[in-house]
Amino acid sequence: PVNRRRPGKNSLQEAEQALAQGFPLVMFPESTRSISAKMRTGLPGAAMVAVKSGVPILPIGITGTERIKGAGWWLTRPVIRVNIGVPFILPSKSDRVTKDDITDYTGMIMHNIALLLPIEYRGEYA
């Protein structure tokens, strides 16, 4: 878990350790569900972990979670769709990875997720 008020290096280090031990890791690059049901700007954490560890990324697009609200949402049984894409690996850099590289890698991750969603969900990645 990441403390959203005070994100720190500990969460990223723990993520890298889990991957190094062979565990799968789930990360949500936007850090939260979108109230508007449109993609928001991805945050750099997932790209930082992926580029440092060199593990493949499995993009997953989820739709329908915007219908989960209020105490009685479970009575309406909203349809949630999970689309699983093709794994990919971020390009390796022989040099030091820059902040611009991480921004580009975050965009790559988000673009691959956007391809799994209907256009009305893609937000700024449409």
Short mmCIF file of N, CA, C and O in Angstrom, two decimals:
data_model
loop_
_atom_site.label_atom_id
_atom_site.label_comp_id
_atom_site.label_asym_id
_atom_site.label_seq_id
_atom_site.Cartn_x
_atom_site.Cartn_y
_atom_site.Cartn_z
N PRO A 1 0.82 -1.20 0.00
CA PRO A 1 0.00 0.00 0.00
C PRO A 1 0.86 1.26 0.00
O PRO A 1 1.93 1.26 0.58
N VAL A 2 0.35 2.29 -0.62
CA VAL A 2 1.05 3.57 -0.69
C VAL A 2 0.25 4.60 0.09
O VAL A 2 -0.95 4.72 -0.09
N ASN A 3 0.93 5.33 0.95
CA ASN A 3 0.29 6.42 1.67
C ASN A 3 0.16 7.58 0.68
O ASN A 3 1.16 8.18 0.30
N ARG A 4 -1.04 7.90 0.24
CA ARG A 4 -1.25 8.94 -0.77
C ARG A 4 -0.87 10.32 -0.28
O ARG A 4 -0.51 11.18 -1.07
N ARG A 5 -0.98 10.54 1.03
CA ARG A 5 -0.63 11.86 1.56
C ARG A 5 0.88 12.07 1.62
O ARG A 5 1.35 13.17 1.51
N ARG A 6 1.60 10.97 1.84
CA ARG A 6 3.06 11.05 1.94
C ARG A 6 3.70 9.86 1.23
O ARG A 6 4.25 8.96 1.87
N PRO A 7 3.61 9.83 -0.10
CA PRO A 7 4.24 8.70 -0.79
C PRO A 7 5.74 8.76 -0.59
O PRO A 7 6.33 9.84 -0.55
N GLY A 8 6.33 7.63 -0.42
CA GLY A 8 7.77 7.62 -0.17
C GLY A 8 8.46 6.50 -0.91
O GLY A 8 7.83 5.70 -1.60
N LYS A 9 9.76 6.47 -0.75
CA LYS A 9 10.58 5.46 -1.42
C LYS A 9 10.32 4.06 -0.88
O LYS A 9 10.56 3.08 -1.57
N ASN A 10 9.84 3.96 0.36
CA ASN A 10 9.62 2.64 0.95
C ASN A 10 8.68 1.79 0.13
O ASN A 10 8.91 0.60 -0.06
N SER A 11 7.60 2.37 -0.35
CA SER A 11 6.63 1.62 -1.14
C SER A 11 7.25 1.11 -2.43
O SER A 11 7.03 -0.03 -2.82
N LEU A 12 8.03 1.96 -3.09
CA LEU A 12 8.69 1.54 -4.33
C LEU A 12 9.73 0.46 -4.05
O LEU A 12 9.85 -0.51 -4.81
N GLN A 13 10.47 0.59 -2.97
CA GLN A 13 11.47 -0.42 -2.61
C GLN A 13 10.81 -1.75 -2.28
O GLN A 13 11.29 -2.81 -2.68
N GLU A 14 9.70 -1.71 -1.57
CA GLU A 14 8.97 -2.94 -1.25
C GLU A 14 8.43 -3.60 -2.52
O GLU A 14 8.45 -4.82 -2.64
N ALA A 15 7.97 -2.79 -3.46
CA ALA A 15 7.48 -3.32 -4.73
C ALA A 15 8.61 -4.02 -5.49
O ALA A 15 8.45 -5.12 -6.01
N GLU A 16 9.77 -3.37 -5.54
CA GLU A 16 10.92 -3.96 -6.22
C GLU A 16 11.37 -5.25 -5.54
O GLU A 16 11.73 -6.22 -6.21
N GLN A 17 11.34 -5.28 -4.21
CA GLN A 17 11.72 -6.49 -3.48
C GLN A 17 10.75 -7.64 -3.77
O GLN A 17 11.18 -8.78 -3.95
N ALA A 18 9.46 -7.33 -3.82
CA ALA A 18 8.47 -8.37 -4.11
C ALA A 18 8.72 -8.97 -5.49
O ALA A 18 8.67 -10.19 -5.67
N LEU A 19 9.00 -8.12 -6.47
CA LEU A 19 9.29 -8.61 -7.82
C LEU A 19 10.58 -9.44 -7.84
O LEU A 19 10.65 -10.48 -8.49
N ALA A 20 11.59 -8.98 -7.12
CA ALA A 20 12.87 -9.70 -7.07
C ALA A 20 12.70 -11.09 -6.46
O ALA A 20 13.42 -12.02 -6.81
N GLN A 21 11.71 -11.24 -5.57
CA GLN A 21 11.44 -12.52 -4.93
C GLN A 21 10.50 -13.39 -5.78
O GLN A 21 10.13 -14.48 -5.37
N GLY A 22 10.11 -12.88 -6.95
CA GLY A 22 9.27 -13.66 -7.85
C GLY A 22 7.78 -13.51 -7.64
O GLY A 22 6.99 -14.23 -8.25
N PHE A 23 7.37 -12.57 -6.80
CA PHE A 23 5.95 -12.36 -6.57
C PHE A 23 5.36 -11.48 -7.66
O PHE A 23 6.04 -10.59 -8.18
N PRO A 24 4.09 -11.70 -8.02
CA PRO A 24 3.43 -10.76 -8.94
C PRO A 24 3.11 -9.48 -8.18
O PRO A 24 3.00 -9.48 -6.95
N LEU A 25 2.96 -8.40 -8.91
CA LEU A 25 2.69 -7.11 -8.30
C LEU A 25 1.62 -6.40 -9.11
O LEU A 25 1.72 -6.32 -10.33
N VAL A 26 0.62 -5.89 -8.45
CA VAL A 26 -0.44 -5.11 -9.09
C VAL A 26 -0.25 -3.66 -8.70
O VAL A 26 -0.14 -3.34 -7.52
N MET A 27 -0.21 -2.80 -9.71
CA MET A 27 -0.11 -1.36 -9.45
C MET A 27 -1.18 -0.65 -10.27
O MET A 27 -1.47 -1.05 -11.40
N PHE A 28 -1.75 0.38 -9.72
CA PHE A 28 -2.73 1.21 -10.40
C PHE A 28 -2.07 2.56 -10.65
O PHE A 28 -1.96 3.38 -9.73
N PRO A 29 -1.60 2.81 -11.89
CA PRO A 29 -0.83 4.02 -12.16
C PRO A 29 -1.56 5.33 -11.88
O PRO A 29 -0.92 6.35 -11.65
N GLU A 30 -2.88 5.30 -11.88
CA GLU A 30 -3.63 6.53 -11.58
C GLU A 30 -3.82 6.71 -10.08
O GLU A 30 -4.27 7.76 -9.64
N SER A 31 -3.58 5.69 -9.31
CA SER A 31 -3.63 5.64 -7.84
C SER A 31 -5.04 5.60 -7.25
O SER A 31 -5.19 5.34 -6.06
N THR A 32 -6.05 5.84 -8.02
CA THR A 32 -7.42 5.82 -7.50
C THR A 32 -8.41 5.67 -8.65
O THR A 32 -8.05 5.83 -9.81
N ARG A 33 -9.65 5.37 -8.30
CA ARG A 33 -10.69 5.31 -9.33
C ARG A 33 -11.05 6.72 -9.76
O ARG A 33 -11.01 7.66 -8.97
N SER A 34 -11.43 6.85 -11.01
CA SER A 34 -11.83 8.15 -11.55
C SER A 34 -13.34 8.33 -11.35
O SER A 34 -14.13 7.49 -11.76
N ILE A 35 -13.71 9.42 -10.73
CA ILE A 35 -15.13 9.71 -10.53
C ILE A 35 -15.84 9.93 -11.87
O ILE A 35 -16.97 9.55 -12.05
N SER A 36 -15.13 10.51 -12.83
CA SER A 36 -15.72 10.80 -14.14
C SER A 36 -15.72 9.58 -15.06
O SER A 36 -16.28 9.62 -16.15
N ALA A 37 -15.08 8.50 -14.65
CA ALA A 37 -14.92 7.27 -15.45
C ALA A 37 -13.98 7.46 -16.63
O ALA A 37 -13.92 6.64 -17.52
N LYS A 38 -13.23 8.53 -16.64
CA LYS A 38 -12.24 8.78 -17.70
C LYS A 38 -10.84 8.64 -17.10
O LYS A 38 -10.62 8.98 -15.94
N MET A 39 -9.93 8.14 -17.91
CA MET A 39 -8.56 7.99 -17.45
C MET A 39 -7.98 9.32 -17.00
O MET A 39 -8.21 10.34 -17.63
N ARG A 40 -7.23 9.26 -15.93
CA ARG A 40 -6.52 10.43 -15.43
C ARG A 40 -5.04 10.25 -15.73
O ARG A 40 -4.61 9.18 -16.15
N THR A 41 -4.28 11.26 -15.49
CA THR A 41 -2.84 11.20 -15.73
C THR A 41 -2.21 10.12 -14.87
O THR A 41 -2.45 10.06 -13.67
N GLY A 42 -1.40 9.28 -15.50
CA GLY A 42 -0.69 8.25 -14.77
C GLY A 42 0.43 8.85 -13.94
O GLY A 42 1.06 9.83 -14.34
N LEU A 43 0.67 8.26 -12.79
CA LEU A 43 1.76 8.69 -11.92
C LEU A 43 2.99 7.83 -12.21
O LEU A 43 2.88 6.72 -12.72
N PRO A 44 4.18 8.30 -11.89
CA PRO A 44 5.41 7.64 -12.34
C PRO A 44 5.82 6.36 -11.61
O PRO A 44 6.71 5.66 -12.06
N GLY A 45 5.19 6.03 -10.50
CA GLY A 45 5.63 4.89 -9.70
C GLY A 45 5.72 3.57 -10.46
O GLY A 45 6.71 2.85 -10.36
N ALA A 46 4.70 3.23 -11.22
CA ALA A 46 4.69 1.96 -11.96
C ALA A 46 5.83 1.92 -12.96
O ALA A 46 6.52 0.89 -13.10
N ALA A 47 6.06 3.01 -13.66
CA ALA A 47 7.15 3.06 -14.64
C ALA A 47 8.50 2.94 -13.95
O ALA A 47 9.40 2.25 -14.44
N MET A 48 8.66 3.59 -12.80
CA MET A 48 9.92 3.53 -12.08
C MET A 48 10.23 2.10 -11.65
O MET A 48 11.35 1.62 -11.82
N VAL A 49 9.25 1.41 -11.10
CA VAL A 49 9.45 0.03 -10.66
C VAL A 49 9.73 -0.88 -11.86
O VAL A 49 10.64 -1.71 -11.84
N ALA A 50 8.95 -0.70 -12.94
CA ALA A 50 9.10 -1.57 -14.12
C ALA A 50 10.46 -1.40 -14.78
O ALA A 50 11.09 -2.37 -15.17
N VAL A 51 10.91 -0.17 -14.92
CA VAL A 51 12.19 0.06 -15.61
C VAL A 51 13.36 -0.42 -14.74
O VAL A 51 14.34 -0.95 -15.26
N LYS A 52 13.26 -0.27 -13.43
CA LYS A 52 14.34 -0.72 -12.55
C LYS A 52 14.42 -2.24 -12.48
O LYS A 52 15.49 -2.81 -12.42
N SER A 53 13.26 -2.89 -12.49
CA SER A 53 13.23 -4.34 -12.33
C SER A 53 13.31 -5.10 -13.65
O SER A 53 13.68 -6.27 -13.67
N GLY A 54 12.92 -4.44 -14.75
CA GLY A 54 12.96 -5.09 -16.06
C GLY A 54 11.89 -6.16 -16.27
O GLY A 54 11.99 -6.96 -17.19
N VAL A 55 10.87 -6.17 -15.42
CA VAL A 55 9.81 -7.18 -15.56
C VAL A 55 8.80 -6.76 -16.61
O VAL A 55 8.63 -5.57 -16.89
N PRO A 56 8.11 -7.73 -17.21
CA PRO A 56 7.05 -7.38 -18.17
C PRO A 56 5.87 -6.72 -17.46
O PRO A 56 5.60 -7.00 -16.30
N ILE A 57 5.20 -5.87 -18.21
CA ILE A 57 3.99 -5.20 -17.72
C ILE A 57 2.81 -5.83 -18.43
O ILE A 57 2.82 -5.97 -19.66
N LEU A 58 1.79 -6.19 -17.68
CA LEU A 58 0.56 -6.73 -18.25
C LEU A 58 -0.51 -5.66 -18.10
O LEU A 58 -1.03 -5.44 -17.00
N PRO A 59 -0.83 -4.94 -19.19
CA PRO A 59 -1.83 -3.87 -19.07
C PRO A 59 -3.24 -4.45 -18.89
O PRO A 59 -3.59 -5.45 -19.53
N ILE A 60 -3.99 -3.83 -18.02
CA ILE A 60 -5.36 -4.26 -17.75
C ILE A 60 -6.25 -3.02 -17.74
O ILE A 60 -5.94 -2.04 -17.08
N GLY A 61 -7.34 -3.07 -18.50
CA GLY A 61 -8.32 -1.99 -18.53
C GLY A 61 -9.59 -2.43 -17.82
O GLY A 61 -10.13 -3.49 -18.12
N ILE A 62 -10.05 -1.63 -16.88
CA ILE A 62 -11.24 -1.97 -16.09
C ILE A 62 -12.30 -0.91 -16.34
O ILE A 62 -12.02 0.29 -16.23
N THR A 63 -13.51 -1.34 -16.67
CA THR A 63 -14.62 -0.41 -16.86
C THR A 63 -15.79 -0.82 -15.96
O THR A 63 -15.94 -1.98 -15.62
N GLY A 64 -16.60 0.16 -15.62
CA GLY A 64 -17.81 -0.08 -14.85
C GLY A 64 -17.69 0.23 -13.37
O GLY A 64 -18.70 0.23 -12.67
N THR A 65 -16.49 0.52 -12.89
CA THR A 65 -16.35 0.78 -11.46
C THR A 65 -17.00 2.09 -11.03
O THR A 65 -17.27 2.28 -9.85
N GLU A 66 -17.27 2.97 -11.99
CA GLU A 66 -17.92 4.24 -11.63
C GLU A 66 -19.35 4.01 -11.14
O GLU A 66 -19.96 4.88 -10.52
N ARG A 67 -19.89 2.83 -11.39
CA ARG A 67 -21.25 2.51 -10.94
C ARG A 67 -21.27 1.99 -9.50
O ARG A 67 -22.32 1.72 -8.95
N ILE A 68 -20.11 1.83 -8.92
CA ILE A 68 -20.01 1.38 -7.54
C ILE A 68 -19.97 2.61 -6.65
O ILE A 68 -18.93 3.22 -6.43
N LYS A 69 -21.13 3.01 -6.17
CA LYS A 69 -21.20 4.16 -5.27
C LYS A 69 -22.42 4.04 -4.38
O LYS A 69 -23.41 3.41 -4.75
N GLY A 70 -22.32 4.64 -3.23
CA GLY A 70 -23.41 4.56 -2.27
C GLY A 70 -23.42 3.22 -1.56
O GLY A 70 -22.76 2.27 -1.95
N ALA A 71 -24.21 3.15 -0.50
CA ALA A 71 -24.25 1.94 0.32
C ALA A 71 -24.94 0.78 -0.39
O ALA A 71 -24.63 -0.38 -0.13
N GLY A 72 -25.86 1.05 -1.29
CA GLY A 72 -26.63 -0.03 -1.91
C GLY A 72 -26.18 -0.43 -3.30
O GLY A 72 -26.93 -1.08 -4.02
N TRP A 73 -24.97 -0.07 -3.69
CA TRP A 73 -24.50 -0.38 -5.05
C TRP A 73 -24.57 -1.87 -5.36
O TRP A 73 -24.84 -2.26 -6.48
N TRP A 74 -24.36 -2.70 -4.36
CA TRP A 74 -24.34 -4.14 -4.60
C TRP A 74 -25.71 -4.69 -4.96
O TRP A 74 -25.82 -5.77 -5.54
N LEU A 75 -26.78 -3.95 -4.67
CA LEU A 75 -28.13 -4.38 -5.05
C LEU A 75 -28.38 -4.24 -6.55
O LEU A 75 -29.20 -4.94 -7.13
N THR A 76 -27.67 -3.31 -7.19
CA THR A 76 -27.88 -3.07 -8.63
C THR A 76 -27.01 -3.98 -9.50
O THR A 76 -27.21 -4.04 -10.70
N ARG A 77 -26.04 -4.64 -8.89
CA ARG A 77 -25.13 -5.55 -9.60
C ARG A 77 -24.54 -4.90 -10.85
O ARG A 77 -24.82 -5.32 -11.98
N PRO A 78 -23.73 -3.89 -10.70
CA PRO A 78 -23.14 -3.23 -11.87
C PRO A 78 -22.22 -4.19 -12.62
O PRO A 78 -21.60 -5.07 -12.03
N VAL A 79 -22.19 -4.02 -13.93
CA VAL A 79 -21.32 -4.84 -14.76
C VAL A 79 -19.92 -4.23 -14.77
O VAL A 79 -19.75 -3.06 -15.13
N ILE A 80 -18.96 -5.00 -14.34
CA ILE A 80 -17.56 -4.58 -14.34
C ILE A 80 -16.85 -5.43 -15.40
O ILE A 80 -16.97 -6.64 -15.42
N ARG A 81 -16.14 -4.77 -16.30
CA ARG A 81 -15.41 -5.49 -17.35
C ARG A 81 -13.91 -5.31 -17.11
O ARG A 81 -13.44 -4.21 -16.84
N VAL A 82 -13.21 -6.42 -17.26
CA VAL A 82 -11.76 -6.42 -17.12
C VAL A 82 -11.18 -6.94 -18.43
O VAL A 82 -11.41 -8.09 -18.80
N ASN A 83 -10.45 -6.08 -19.14
CA ASN A 83 -9.80 -6.47 -20.40
C ASN A 83 -8.31 -6.58 -20.16
O ASN A 83 -7.69 -5.64 -19.65
N ILE A 84 -7.76 -7.72 -20.53
CA ILE A 84 -6.34 -7.98 -20.30
C ILE A 84 -5.61 -7.90 -21.63
O ILE A 84 -5.99 -8.55 -22.60
N GLY A 85 -4.57 -7.09 -21.66
CA GLY A 85 -3.81 -6.87 -22.89
C GLY A 85 -2.62 -7.81 -23.03
O GLY A 85 -2.52 -8.83 -22.36
N VAL A 86 -1.73 -7.42 -23.89
CA VAL A 86 -0.53 -8.20 -24.20
C VAL A 86 0.63 -7.66 -23.35
O VAL A 86 0.86 -6.46 -23.30
N PRO A 87 1.37 -8.55 -22.69
CA PRO A 87 2.51 -8.08 -21.88
C PRO A 87 3.55 -7.38 -22.75
O PRO A 87 3.74 -7.72 -23.92
N PHE A 88 4.21 -6.39 -22.18
CA PHE A 88 5.29 -5.69 -22.87
C PHE A 88 6.35 -5.29 -21.86
O PHE A 88 6.10 -5.25 -20.66
N ILE A 89 7.54 -5.03 -22.36
CA ILE A 89 8.64 -4.60 -21.50
C ILE A 89 9.06 -3.21 -21.95
O ILE A 89 9.16 -2.94 -23.15
N LEU A 90 9.29 -2.34 -21.00
CA LEU A 90 9.75 -0.99 -21.33
C LEU A 90 11.14 -1.09 -21.95
O LEU A 90 11.93 -1.95 -21.58
N PRO A 91 11.45 -0.21 -22.90
CA PRO A 91 12.78 -0.25 -23.52
C PRO A 91 13.87 -0.03 -22.47
O PRO A 91 13.71 0.78 -21.57
N SER A 92 14.93 -0.79 -22.61
CA SER A 92 16.01 -0.65 -21.63
C SER A 92 16.92 0.51 -22.02
O SER A 92 17.08 0.83 -23.19
N LYS A 93 17.47 1.11 -21.03
CA LYS A 93 18.39 2.22 -21.23
C LYS A 93 19.74 1.79 -20.68
O LYS A 93 19.84 1.25 -19.59
N SER A 94 20.78 2.04 -21.45
CA SER A 94 22.11 1.71 -20.94
C SER A 94 22.61 2.83 -20.02
O SER A 94 23.40 2.61 -19.14
N ASP A 95 22.12 4.03 -20.25
CA ASP A 95 22.51 5.17 -19.43
C ASP A 95 21.60 5.27 -18.22
O ASP A 95 20.75 4.45 -17.98
N ARG A 96 21.77 6.34 -17.54
CA ARG A 96 20.92 6.66 -16.40
C ARG A 96 19.52 7.04 -16.91
O ARG A 96 19.39 7.77 -17.89
N VAL A 97 18.49 6.57 -16.24
CA VAL A 97 17.12 6.88 -16.63
C VAL A 97 16.77 8.26 -16.07
O VAL A 97 16.93 8.52 -14.89
N THR A 98 16.29 9.12 -16.96
CA THR A 98 15.98 10.50 -16.57
C THR A 98 14.51 10.64 -16.20
O THR A 98 13.70 9.75 -16.47
N LYS A 99 14.18 11.79 -15.66
CA LYS A 99 12.79 12.10 -15.33
C LYS A 99 11.94 12.10 -16.61
O LYS A 99 10.80 11.63 -16.60
N ASP A 100 12.50 12.61 -17.70
CA ASP A 100 11.77 12.60 -18.99
C ASP A 100 11.53 11.18 -19.47
O ASP A 100 10.48 10.88 -20.03
N ASP A 101 12.50 10.28 -19.26
CA ASP A 101 12.32 8.88 -19.62
C ASP A 101 11.15 8.28 -18.85
O ASP A 101 10.29 7.60 -19.42
N ILE A 102 11.11 8.54 -17.54
CA ILE A 102 10.03 8.00 -16.70
C ILE A 102 8.69 8.55 -17.16
O ILE A 102 7.70 7.82 -17.22
N THR A 103 8.65 9.82 -17.53
CA THR A 103 7.41 10.41 -18.06
C THR A 103 6.99 9.70 -19.34
O THR A 103 5.81 9.36 -19.52
N ASP A 104 7.95 9.44 -20.23
CA ASP A 104 7.65 8.72 -21.47
C ASP A 104 7.17 7.30 -21.19
O ASP A 104 6.22 6.82 -21.80
N TYR A 105 7.83 6.62 -20.26
CA TYR A 105 7.45 5.25 -19.92
C TYR A 105 6.05 5.21 -19.30
O TYR A 105 5.27 4.31 -19.59
N THR A 106 5.75 6.19 -18.46
CA THR A 106 4.41 6.26 -17.88
C THR A 106 3.37 6.43 -18.99
O THR A 106 2.33 5.77 -18.98
N GLY A 107 3.68 7.28 -19.97
CA GLY A 107 2.78 7.44 -21.11
C GLY A 107 2.59 6.15 -21.89
O GLY A 107 1.48 5.84 -22.34
N MET A 108 3.67 5.38 -22.05
CA MET A 108 3.57 4.09 -22.75
C MET A 108 2.63 3.14 -22.00
O MET A 108 1.80 2.47 -22.62
N ILE A 109 2.80 3.09 -20.70
CA ILE A 109 1.95 2.21 -19.89
C ILE A 109 0.49 2.64 -20.02
O ILE A 109 -0.39 1.81 -20.28
N MET A 110 0.24 3.92 -19.88
CA MET A 110 -1.13 4.42 -19.94
C MET A 110 -1.74 4.24 -21.32
O MET A 110 -2.92 3.92 -21.46
N HIS A 111 -0.94 4.41 -22.36
CA HIS A 111 -1.43 4.21 -23.73
C HIS A 111 -1.84 2.74 -23.92
O HIS A 111 -2.88 2.46 -24.53
N ASN A 112 -1.05 1.82 -23.41
CA ASN A 112 -1.40 0.41 -23.54
C ASN A 112 -2.67 0.06 -22.77
O ASN A 112 -3.44 -0.79 -23.20
N ILE A 113 -2.88 0.72 -21.65
CA ILE A 113 -4.13 0.51 -20.90
C ILE A 113 -5.30 1.11 -21.68
O ILE A 113 -6.36 0.50 -21.81
N ALA A 114 -5.10 2.32 -22.23
CA ALA A 114 -6.17 3.00 -22.97
C ALA A 114 -6.66 2.16 -24.15
O ALA A 114 -7.86 2.17 -24.46
N LEU A 115 -5.76 1.45 -24.79
CA LEU A 115 -6.16 0.62 -25.93
C LEU A 115 -7.14 -0.48 -25.54
O LEU A 115 -7.84 -1.03 -26.39
N LEU A 116 -7.23 -0.79 -24.27
CA LEU A 116 -8.12 -1.85 -23.78
C LEU A 116 -9.49 -1.32 -23.36
O LEU A 116 -10.34 -2.08 -22.94
N LEU A 117 -9.67 -0.02 -23.47
CA LEU A 117 -10.90 0.62 -23.00
C LEU A 117 -11.69 1.22 -24.15
O LEU A 117 -11.11 1.65 -25.16
N PRO A 118 -13.02 1.30 -23.99
CA PRO A 118 -13.81 2.04 -24.98
C PRO A 118 -13.35 3.50 -25.00
O PRO A 118 -12.86 4.03 -23.99
N ILE A 119 -13.48 4.16 -26.13
CA ILE A 119 -12.97 5.52 -26.31
C ILE A 119 -13.50 6.49 -25.24
O ILE A 119 -12.77 7.36 -24.79
N GLU A 120 -14.74 6.31 -24.81
CA GLU A 120 -15.30 7.25 -23.83
C GLU A 120 -14.65 7.14 -22.45
O GLU A 120 -14.82 8.02 -21.61
N TYR A 121 -13.88 6.12 -22.21
CA TYR A 121 -13.17 5.95 -20.95
C TYR A 121 -11.74 6.45 -21.00
O TYR A 121 -11.07 6.55 -19.99
N ARG A 122 -11.21 6.74 -22.16
CA ARG A 122 -9.77 6.99 -22.32
C ARG A 122 -9.31 8.36 -21.83
O ARG A 122 -8.12 8.58 -21.65
N GLY A 123 -10.21 9.29 -21.63
CA GLY A 123 -9.83 10.60 -21.11
C GLY A 123 -8.72 11.24 -21.93
O GLY A 123 -8.80 11.31 -23.15
N GLU A 124 -7.67 11.66 -21.27
CA GLU A 124 -6.58 12.36 -21.96
C GLU A 124 -5.73 11.41 -22.82
O GLU A 124 -4.86 11.87 -23.53
N TYR A 125 -5.99 10.13 -22.75
CA TYR A 125 -5.25 9.17 -23.57
C TYR A 125 -6.05 8.72 -24.79
O TYR A 125 -5.71 7.73 -25.42
N ALA A 126 -7.12 9.45 -25.10
CA ALA A 126 -7.97 9.10 -26.25
C ALA A 126 -7.22 9.31 -27.56
O ALA A 126 -6.40 10.15 -27.71
#
